[in-house]
Amino acid sequence: MTSHTTSPAAEPSPSGGRSEGQEPRVTTVELFFDLVFVFTITQLTSVLIGEPSGIGLAKMALLLAIVWWMYGGYAWLTNMVPPVRLLPRLLLVLSMIGFLVVALAVPTAFGSGGVAFGLGYLLVVCVHAGLFLTSVPARRSILRLAPVNIGGAVLLLVAAFLPAPVRWAIWALVPTVHWGLPLLRGSVGYEIRPAHFVERHGLVLIIAFGESVTAIGVGVSVGGTALRLSPGLVLVAALALMVLLGLWWSYFGGADELAEQRLVAADPPTRARMALAAFGRGYYLMLAGVIILAAGVKRSIGHPWETGHLTPAVAIGGGVALYLAGDAALRHVLRLRPMLPRCVGLALAALSIPVGVAAPTSAQLAMLAAVLLGVFAVERWMAPVHSGPASG
């Protein structure tokens, strides 16, 4: 990444502002916020573990769409209104409490935890709207968006008291409206500071990778009893880590720096549209891929030599493919080249599913690690051809 939370620019000046001419960087309170938010990633992995079916996948997808929408809202908020004064920091802490309640309620959000999820989410939305109103340039836009956000949160709360079919309809409606509205209204009124924006999203992705490693580690126990540390178990864990490192490198191997450059070069309206498409929708697919991959590895790590398990194989291969699809979408929006190796890697990741069914999990993970290594090797070979600015 191009900067770190420890950079001098990340700290406020004695007057509460930033040094003149320096763009605000991610503050430690924002990083703390991200740590609380990413707890939902672990919880969403648990949803898939507990319900490894199409219904479980649908729940995970809807929950992620809803919470990621508001995480993005806070990323845009702190990009425009840096939390360097006491009141904004206190309100940001209040929103952390809301996100913590949301995360705790995730496993039962479609049932007994629906009320807790709705109340926590309503708190997150209301604090977000209040903080955004302190930014004069974005006040007009947030006044148009806040009623939709608050209305969605109220609907989710009401859904907890309604029959299952109506509840599902509301849960599908809310993220559809949230993510569809900017396509109709645009992002006029939002000023993006590229360095902070890219760094903030990069940090939450790194934390998500860390949470996934933790989830895989938790999988090395059954009912609280640690599994025997056999060579097969160690091999699966190591190969899973290699795959996660490959996914990390696919973005942090230089795409993050190029992404910042593309946003800097764009005019403000275009920059806002690119940010929403790349770091909103593209990152959604990437995070979903990490969640699904972690769930697949966690389900299979205790059976390193067994074959014929379709669900973990689909989760592992599909998770990597979904991540690469989000990565490709981000690169397309930001005009990062080359694209072909990523698309080939995506297809090969999907083709690893039959391998995961017919062979042990370690064979599928080894194939995926090799695919990612091949993608990066081909891209490095193609780099001189695509070293100039992207066209179109």
Short mmCIF file of C-alpha atoms in Angstrom, two decimals:
data_model
loop_
_atom_site.label_atom_id
_atom_site.label_comp_id
_atom_site.label_asym_id
_atom_site.label_seq_id
_atom_site.Cartn_x
_atom_site.Cartn_y
_atom_site.Cartn_z
CA MET A 1 0.00 0.00 0.00
CA THR A 2 1.08 3.55 -0.48
CA SER A 3 0.83 4.59 3.16
CA HIS A 4 0.34 3.25 6.66
CA THR A 5 -1.61 4.20 9.72
CA THR A 6 1.66 5.02 11.44
CA SER A 7 2.49 7.82 9.01
CA PRO A 8 2.80 11.28 10.54
CA ALA A 9 -0.04 12.53 8.38
CA ALA A 10 -2.39 10.13 10.12
CA GLU A 11 -2.18 12.07 13.37
CA PRO A 12 -4.05 15.33 13.90
CA SER A 13 -2.21 18.55 14.49
CA PRO A 14 -2.51 20.13 17.92
CA SER A 15 -5.39 22.19 16.60
CA GLY A 16 -7.27 19.06 15.54
CA GLY A 17 -6.63 19.46 11.83
CA ARG A 18 -3.99 18.25 9.38
CA SER A 19 -0.82 19.87 8.16
CA GLU A 20 -1.52 22.11 5.21
CA GLY A 21 -1.14 20.38 1.85
CA GLN A 22 -1.28 16.88 3.27
CA GLU A 23 -4.14 14.57 2.46
CA PRO A 24 -5.70 12.91 5.55
CA ARG A 25 -4.64 9.31 6.12
CA VAL A 26 -6.38 6.54 8.01
CA THR A 27 -6.49 7.24 11.74
CA THR A 28 -6.16 4.68 14.50
CA VAL A 29 -9.80 5.09 15.49
CA GLU A 30 -10.83 4.17 11.94
CA LEU A 31 -8.63 1.07 12.14
CA PHE A 32 -10.31 0.17 15.44
CA PHE A 33 -13.67 0.62 13.70
CA ASP A 34 -12.54 -1.78 10.95
CA LEU A 35 -11.53 -4.40 13.49
CA VAL A 36 -15.03 -4.32 14.97
CA PHE A 37 -16.67 -4.41 11.55
CA VAL A 38 -14.62 -7.34 10.27
CA PHE A 39 -15.95 -9.45 13.15
CA THR A 40 -18.99 -9.77 10.90
CA ILE A 41 -16.80 -11.57 8.35
CA THR A 42 -16.09 -14.32 10.89
CA GLN A 43 -19.78 -14.46 11.74
CA LEU A 44 -20.76 -14.75 8.09
CA THR A 45 -18.33 -17.63 7.71
CA SER A 46 -20.13 -19.28 10.62
CA VAL A 47 -23.44 -18.83 8.82
CA LEU A 48 -22.12 -20.85 5.87
CA ILE A 49 -20.57 -23.46 8.16
CA GLY A 50 -23.85 -23.93 10.01
CA GLU A 51 -25.99 -23.98 6.88
CA PRO A 52 -23.93 -25.23 3.91
CA SER A 53 -26.70 -24.92 1.34
CA GLY A 54 -28.21 -22.52 -1.15
CA ILE A 55 -30.25 -20.94 1.65
CA GLY A 56 -27.14 -20.42 3.77
CA LEU A 57 -25.37 -18.86 0.81
CA ALA A 58 -28.34 -16.55 0.16
CA LYS A 59 -28.36 -15.46 3.81
CA MET A 60 -24.64 -14.73 3.70
CA ALA A 61 -24.96 -12.78 0.45
CA LEU A 62 -27.83 -10.61 1.75
CA LEU A 63 -26.19 -9.99 5.12
CA LEU A 64 -22.90 -9.04 3.51
CA ALA A 65 -24.64 -6.72 1.03
CA ILE A 66 -26.39 -4.90 3.88
CA VAL A 67 -23.43 -4.53 6.25
CA TRP A 68 -20.95 -3.76 3.46
CA TRP A 69 -23.20 -0.94 2.25
CA MET A 70 -22.93 0.76 5.61
CA TYR A 71 -19.22 0.03 5.98
CA GLY A 72 -18.78 1.82 2.67
CA GLY A 73 -20.91 4.64 4.02
CA TYR A 74 -18.53 5.08 6.94
CA ALA A 75 -15.47 4.86 4.68
CA TRP A 76 -16.88 7.71 2.58
CA LEU A 77 -17.85 9.55 5.78
CA THR A 78 -14.40 9.51 7.36
CA ASN A 79 -12.88 10.29 3.98
CA MET A 80 -14.77 13.59 3.99
CA VAL A 81 -15.04 14.18 7.75
CA PRO A 82 -11.82 12.89 9.39
CA PRO A 83 -12.54 11.80 13.00
CA VAL A 84 -9.86 13.96 14.63
CA ARG A 85 -12.02 15.83 17.14
CA LEU A 86 -13.55 14.39 20.30
CA LEU A 87 -17.26 14.45 19.29
CA PRO A 88 -16.82 12.66 15.93
CA ARG A 89 -14.63 10.05 17.63
CA LEU A 90 -17.20 9.44 20.35
CA LEU A 91 -19.95 9.07 17.76
CA LEU A 92 -17.76 6.69 15.79
CA VAL A 93 -17.35 4.60 18.95
CA LEU A 94 -21.14 4.59 19.29
CA SER A 95 -21.42 3.26 15.75
CA MET A 96 -18.90 0.53 16.68
CA ILE A 97 -21.29 -0.62 19.38
CA GLY A 98 -24.02 -0.78 16.77
CA PHE A 99 -21.83 -2.82 14.41
CA LEU A 100 -20.86 -5.14 17.27
CA VAL A 101 -24.54 -5.82 17.99
CA VAL A 102 -25.09 -6.42 14.28
CA ALA A 103 -22.19 -8.88 14.16
CA LEU A 104 -23.38 -10.76 17.24
CA ALA A 105 -26.86 -11.06 15.71
CA VAL A 106 -25.65 -12.22 12.26
CA PRO A 107 -25.96 -16.00 12.89
CA THR A 108 -29.63 -15.64 13.93
CA ALA A 109 -30.53 -12.49 11.97
CA PHE A 110 -33.24 -14.28 9.98
CA GLY A 111 -34.79 -15.67 13.17
CA SER A 112 -34.53 -14.89 16.87
CA GLY A 113 -31.76 -12.32 16.37
CA GLY A 114 -33.71 -10.21 13.91
CA VAL A 115 -34.69 -7.54 16.44
CA ALA A 116 -31.13 -7.16 17.73
CA PHE A 117 -29.81 -6.95 14.18
CA GLY A 118 -32.41 -4.32 13.24
CA LEU A 119 -31.75 -2.18 16.31
CA GLY A 120 -27.98 -2.35 15.90
CA TYR A 121 -28.22 -1.52 12.23
CA LEU A 122 -30.59 1.39 12.91
CA LEU A 123 -28.06 2.83 15.37
CA VAL A 124 -25.27 2.50 12.78
CA VAL A 125 -27.37 4.25 10.13
CA CYS A 126 -28.52 7.11 12.37
CA VAL A 127 -25.00 7.90 13.64
CA HIS A 128 -23.75 7.83 10.05
CA ALA A 129 -26.37 10.33 8.90
CA GLY A 130 -25.72 12.64 11.85
CA LEU A 131 -21.96 12.68 11.29
CA PHE A 132 -22.32 13.24 7.57
CA LEU A 133 -24.50 16.30 8.12
CA THR A 134 -21.47 18.06 9.60
CA SER A 135 -19.89 18.05 6.11
CA VAL A 136 -21.24 21.03 4.19
CA PRO A 137 -20.21 19.82 0.69
CA ALA A 138 -22.02 16.48 1.12
CA ARG A 139 -25.00 17.72 3.14
CA ARG A 140 -27.36 17.90 0.17
CA SER A 141 -26.48 14.38 -1.01
CA ILE A 142 -26.75 12.76 2.41
CA LEU A 143 -30.12 14.42 2.96
CA ARG A 144 -31.30 12.50 -0.12
CA LEU A 145 -29.64 9.25 0.94
CA ALA A 146 -30.25 9.24 4.71
CA PRO A 147 -34.04 8.67 4.50
CA VAL A 148 -33.39 5.63 2.30
CA ASN A 149 -30.79 4.25 4.71
CA ILE A 150 -32.94 4.87 7.77
CA GLY A 151 -36.02 3.52 6.02
CA GLY A 152 -34.12 0.35 5.14
CA ALA A 153 -33.00 -0.11 8.75
CA VAL A 154 -36.57 0.34 9.99
CA LEU A 155 -37.81 -2.21 7.45
CA LEU A 156 -35.23 -4.74 8.64
CA LEU A 157 -36.40 -4.19 12.21
CA VAL A 158 -40.06 -4.59 11.23
CA ALA A 159 -39.20 -7.72 9.22
CA ALA A 160 -38.25 -9.48 12.47
CA PHE A 161 -41.94 -9.53 13.42
CA LEU A 162 -43.28 -10.70 10.04
CA PRO A 163 -43.76 -14.17 8.51
CA ALA A 164 -40.77 -15.78 6.81
CA PRO A 165 -41.78 -15.11 3.17
CA VAL A 166 -42.33 -11.39 3.85
CA ARG A 167 -39.13 -11.26 5.90
CA TRP A 168 -37.12 -12.70 3.03
CA ALA A 169 -38.69 -10.23 0.59
CA ILE A 170 -37.70 -7.28 2.80
CA TRP A 171 -34.18 -8.61 3.26
CA ALA A 172 -33.82 -8.84 -0.52
CA LEU A 173 -35.44 -5.44 -1.14
CA VAL A 174 -33.28 -3.36 1.21
CA PRO A 175 -29.83 -4.07 -0.34
CA THR A 176 -31.32 -3.92 -3.84
CA VAL A 177 -32.53 -0.37 -3.19
CA HIS A 178 -29.34 0.65 -1.43
CA TRP A 179 -26.99 -0.53 -4.14
CA GLY A 180 -29.29 0.43 -7.00
CA LEU A 181 -30.03 3.99 -5.93
CA PRO A 182 -26.56 5.42 -6.70
CA LEU A 183 -26.86 4.04 -10.24
CA LEU A 184 -29.91 6.25 -10.71
CA ARG A 185 -28.84 9.33 -8.77
CA GLY A 186 -25.08 9.21 -9.17
CA SER A 187 -22.56 10.30 -6.53
CA VAL A 188 -22.73 14.04 -7.04
CA GLY A 189 -21.66 16.00 -3.97
CA TYR A 190 -19.13 13.48 -2.64
CA GLU A 191 -15.48 14.45 -2.81
CA ILE A 192 -13.10 11.48 -2.68
CA ARG A 193 -9.59 11.79 -1.26
CA PRO A 194 -7.93 8.91 -3.11
CA ALA A 195 -5.01 8.08 -0.80
CA HIS A 196 -7.20 7.76 2.29
CA PHE A 197 -9.97 5.96 0.40
CA VAL A 198 -7.70 3.30 -1.10
CA GLU A 199 -5.76 2.80 2.12
CA ARG A 200 -8.95 2.40 4.17
CA HIS A 201 -10.34 -0.32 1.92
CA GLY A 202 -6.98 -2.05 1.71
CA LEU A 203 -6.78 -2.24 5.49
CA VAL A 204 -10.22 -3.80 5.87
CA LEU A 205 -9.31 -6.40 3.24
CA ILE A 206 -6.10 -7.31 5.12
CA ILE A 207 -8.08 -7.65 8.35
CA ALA A 208 -10.60 -9.87 6.53
CA PHE A 209 -7.74 -12.13 5.42
CA GLY A 210 -6.57 -12.28 9.02
CA GLU A 211 -10.04 -13.18 10.26
CA SER A 212 -10.20 -15.93 7.64
CA VAL A 213 -6.92 -17.40 8.87
CA THR A 214 -8.39 -17.34 12.38
CA ALA A 215 -11.56 -19.07 11.16
CA ILE A 216 -9.46 -21.80 9.52
CA GLY A 217 -7.49 -22.20 12.74
CA VAL A 218 -10.72 -22.57 14.71
CA GLY A 219 -11.63 -25.35 12.29
CA VAL A 220 -8.80 -27.44 13.76
CA SER A 221 -11.10 -28.40 16.64
CA VAL A 222 -14.37 -30.28 17.01
CA GLY A 223 -16.64 -29.45 19.90
CA GLY A 224 -13.84 -27.52 21.56
CA THR A 225 -11.45 -30.48 21.31
CA ALA A 226 -8.35 -29.92 19.20
CA LEU A 227 -7.85 -32.34 16.31
CA ARG A 228 -4.69 -34.39 16.16
CA LEU A 229 -2.01 -32.35 14.43
CA SER A 230 -1.40 -34.81 11.61
CA PRO A 231 0.77 -34.16 8.53
CA GLY A 232 -2.39 -33.99 6.39
CA LEU A 233 -3.97 -31.33 8.58
CA VAL A 234 -0.78 -29.25 8.56
CA LEU A 235 -0.57 -29.61 4.77
CA VAL A 236 -4.14 -28.40 4.22
CA ALA A 237 -3.62 -25.45 6.59
CA ALA A 238 -0.36 -24.46 4.88
CA LEU A 239 -1.84 -24.73 1.39
CA ALA A 240 -4.89 -22.70 2.47
CA LEU A 241 -2.52 -20.02 3.73
CA MET A 242 -0.69 -20.08 0.38
CA VAL A 243 -3.98 -19.55 -1.46
CA LEU A 244 -4.89 -16.64 0.84
CA LEU A 245 -1.45 -15.15 0.25
CA GLY A 246 -2.06 -15.47 -3.48
CA LEU A 247 -5.34 -13.59 -3.16
CA TRP A 248 -3.57 -10.96 -1.05
CA TRP A 249 -0.87 -10.55 -3.69
CA SER A 250 -3.44 -10.25 -6.47
CA TYR A 251 -4.38 -6.84 -5.04
CA PHE A 252 -1.46 -5.74 -2.88
CA GLY A 253 1.13 -6.68 -5.47
CA GLY A 254 0.72 -3.22 -6.99
CA ALA A 255 -2.96 -2.85 -7.88
CA ASP A 256 -3.60 -0.77 -4.77
CA GLU A 257 -1.01 1.83 -5.79
CA LEU A 258 -2.29 1.91 -9.37
CA ALA A 259 -5.85 2.24 -8.10
CA GLU A 260 -4.89 5.35 -6.15
CA GLN A 261 -3.21 6.79 -9.24
CA ARG A 262 -6.32 6.19 -11.37
CA LEU A 263 -8.54 7.92 -8.82
CA VAL A 264 -6.18 10.87 -8.57
CA ALA A 265 -6.16 11.26 -12.35
CA ALA A 266 -9.98 11.21 -12.66
CA ASP A 267 -12.17 14.32 -12.36
CA PRO A 268 -14.25 14.45 -9.13
CA PRO A 269 -17.59 13.12 -10.51
CA THR A 270 -15.86 10.28 -12.38
CA ARG A 271 -13.72 9.55 -9.33
CA ALA A 272 -16.81 9.08 -7.15
CA ARG A 273 -18.44 6.75 -9.67
CA MET A 274 -15.23 4.71 -10.03
CA ALA A 275 -14.85 4.48 -6.24
CA LEU A 276 -18.38 3.16 -5.77
CA ALA A 277 -18.11 0.60 -8.56
CA ALA A 278 -14.59 -0.64 -7.78
CA PHE A 279 -14.46 -0.46 -3.99
CA GLY A 280 -18.17 -0.99 -3.40
CA ARG A 281 -19.34 -3.69 -5.80
CA GLY A 282 -15.90 -5.11 -6.67
CA TYR A 283 -14.85 -5.39 -3.03
CA TYR A 284 -18.19 -7.00 -2.19
CA LEU A 285 -17.36 -9.93 -4.47
CA MET A 286 -13.82 -10.12 -3.12
CA LEU A 287 -14.99 -10.26 0.50
CA ALA A 288 -17.69 -12.80 -0.37
CA GLY A 289 -15.02 -14.95 -1.99
CA VAL A 290 -12.83 -14.81 1.13
CA ILE A 291 -15.80 -15.79 3.33
CA ILE A 292 -16.80 -18.72 1.13
CA LEU A 293 -13.21 -19.96 0.80
CA ALA A 294 -12.71 -19.86 4.58
CA ALA A 295 -15.94 -21.78 5.11
CA GLY A 296 -14.89 -24.47 2.64
CA VAL A 297 -11.45 -24.93 4.18
CA LYS A 298 -12.87 -24.96 7.69
CA ARG A 299 -15.32 -27.74 6.75
CA SER A 300 -12.66 -29.90 5.12
CA ILE A 301 -9.54 -29.32 7.23
CA GLY A 302 -10.44 -32.12 9.65
CA HIS A 303 -10.63 -34.64 6.78
CA PRO A 304 -7.42 -33.95 4.84
CA TRP A 305 -7.31 -37.24 2.89
CA GLU A 306 -11.01 -37.88 2.26
CA THR A 307 -12.57 -37.46 -1.18
CA GLY A 308 -16.07 -37.05 -2.56
CA HIS A 309 -17.07 -34.00 -0.52
CA LEU A 310 -18.88 -31.72 -2.98
CA THR A 311 -19.80 -28.81 -0.70
CA PRO A 312 -16.29 -27.93 0.52
CA ALA A 313 -14.91 -28.34 -3.02
CA VAL A 314 -17.51 -25.93 -4.41
CA ALA A 315 -16.84 -23.47 -1.59
CA ILE A 316 -13.06 -23.54 -2.03
CA GLY A 317 -13.01 -23.31 -5.83
CA GLY A 318 -16.02 -21.01 -5.99
CA GLY A 319 -14.63 -18.72 -3.29
CA VAL A 320 -11.37 -18.18 -5.17
CA ALA A 321 -13.25 -17.71 -8.46
CA LEU A 322 -15.60 -15.17 -6.86
CA TYR A 323 -12.67 -13.24 -5.38
CA LEU A 324 -10.95 -13.12 -8.77
CA ALA A 325 -14.23 -11.98 -10.35
CA GLY A 326 -14.38 -9.06 -7.92
CA ASP A 327 -10.71 -8.35 -8.51
CA ALA A 328 -11.32 -8.36 -12.28
CA ALA A 329 -14.31 -6.04 -11.86
CA LEU A 330 -12.20 -3.63 -9.82
CA ARG A 331 -9.41 -3.72 -12.40
CA HIS A 332 -11.90 -3.16 -15.23
CA VAL A 333 -13.42 -0.08 -13.58
CA LEU A 334 -10.00 1.38 -12.78
CA ARG A 335 -8.57 0.37 -16.19
CA LEU A 336 -5.78 -1.73 -14.74
CA ARG A 337 -4.11 -4.06 -17.22
CA PRO A 338 -3.55 -6.84 -18.14
CA MET A 339 -6.96 -8.46 -17.60
CA LEU A 340 -6.67 -11.74 -19.52
CA PRO A 341 -4.57 -13.66 -16.94
CA ARG A 342 -7.10 -12.86 -14.20
CA CYS A 343 -9.97 -14.11 -16.35
CA VAL A 344 -8.10 -17.32 -17.15
CA GLY A 345 -7.31 -17.76 -13.46
CA LEU A 346 -10.99 -17.30 -12.61
CA ALA A 347 -11.97 -20.05 -15.04
CA LEU A 348 -9.28 -22.41 -13.74
CA ALA A 349 -10.39 -21.77 -10.15
CA ALA A 350 -13.90 -22.89 -11.09
CA LEU A 351 -12.44 -25.96 -12.84
CA SER A 352 -10.71 -26.92 -9.60
CA ILE A 353 -14.06 -27.99 -8.16
CA PRO A 354 -14.06 -31.44 -9.83
CA VAL A 355 -10.50 -31.91 -8.54
CA GLY A 356 -11.71 -31.16 -5.02
CA VAL A 357 -14.42 -33.79 -5.33
CA ALA A 358 -12.30 -36.52 -6.88
CA ALA A 359 -9.12 -35.88 -4.85
CA PRO A 360 -8.29 -34.72 -1.30
CA THR A 361 -8.70 -31.07 -0.39
CA SER A 362 -4.92 -30.65 -0.42
CA ALA A 363 -4.86 -31.41 -4.16
CA GLN A 364 -7.45 -28.72 -4.91
CA LEU A 365 -5.66 -26.16 -2.75
CA ALA A 366 -2.33 -27.02 -4.39
CA MET A 367 -3.93 -26.53 -7.81
CA LEU A 368 -5.35 -23.15 -6.79
CA ALA A 369 -2.01 -22.01 -5.38
CA ALA A 370 -0.35 -23.03 -8.65
CA VAL A 371 -3.02 -21.22 -10.68
CA LEU A 372 -2.49 -17.99 -8.75
CA LEU A 373 1.28 -18.29 -9.08
CA GLY A 374 0.86 -18.85 -12.83
CA VAL A 375 -1.41 -15.82 -13.17
CA PHE A 376 1.13 -13.54 -11.52
CA ALA A 377 4.02 -15.01 -13.52
CA VAL A 378 2.19 -14.40 -16.81
CA GLU A 379 1.25 -10.88 -15.73
CA ARG A 380 4.86 -10.13 -14.87
CA TRP A 381 5.90 -11.38 -18.31
CA MET A 382 3.20 -9.20 -19.93
CA ALA A 383 3.98 -6.16 -17.77
CA PRO A 384 6.34 -4.40 -20.25
CA VAL A 385 3.57 -4.49 -22.86
CA HIS A 386 1.06 -2.90 -20.47
CA SER A 387 3.37 -0.56 -18.58
CA GLY A 388 1.86 2.55 -20.13
CA PRO A 389 -1.38 4.26 -19.03
CA ALA A 390 -4.52 2.27 -19.62
CA SER A 391 -6.59 3.41 -22.51
CA GLY A 392 -10.31 3.74 -22.76
#
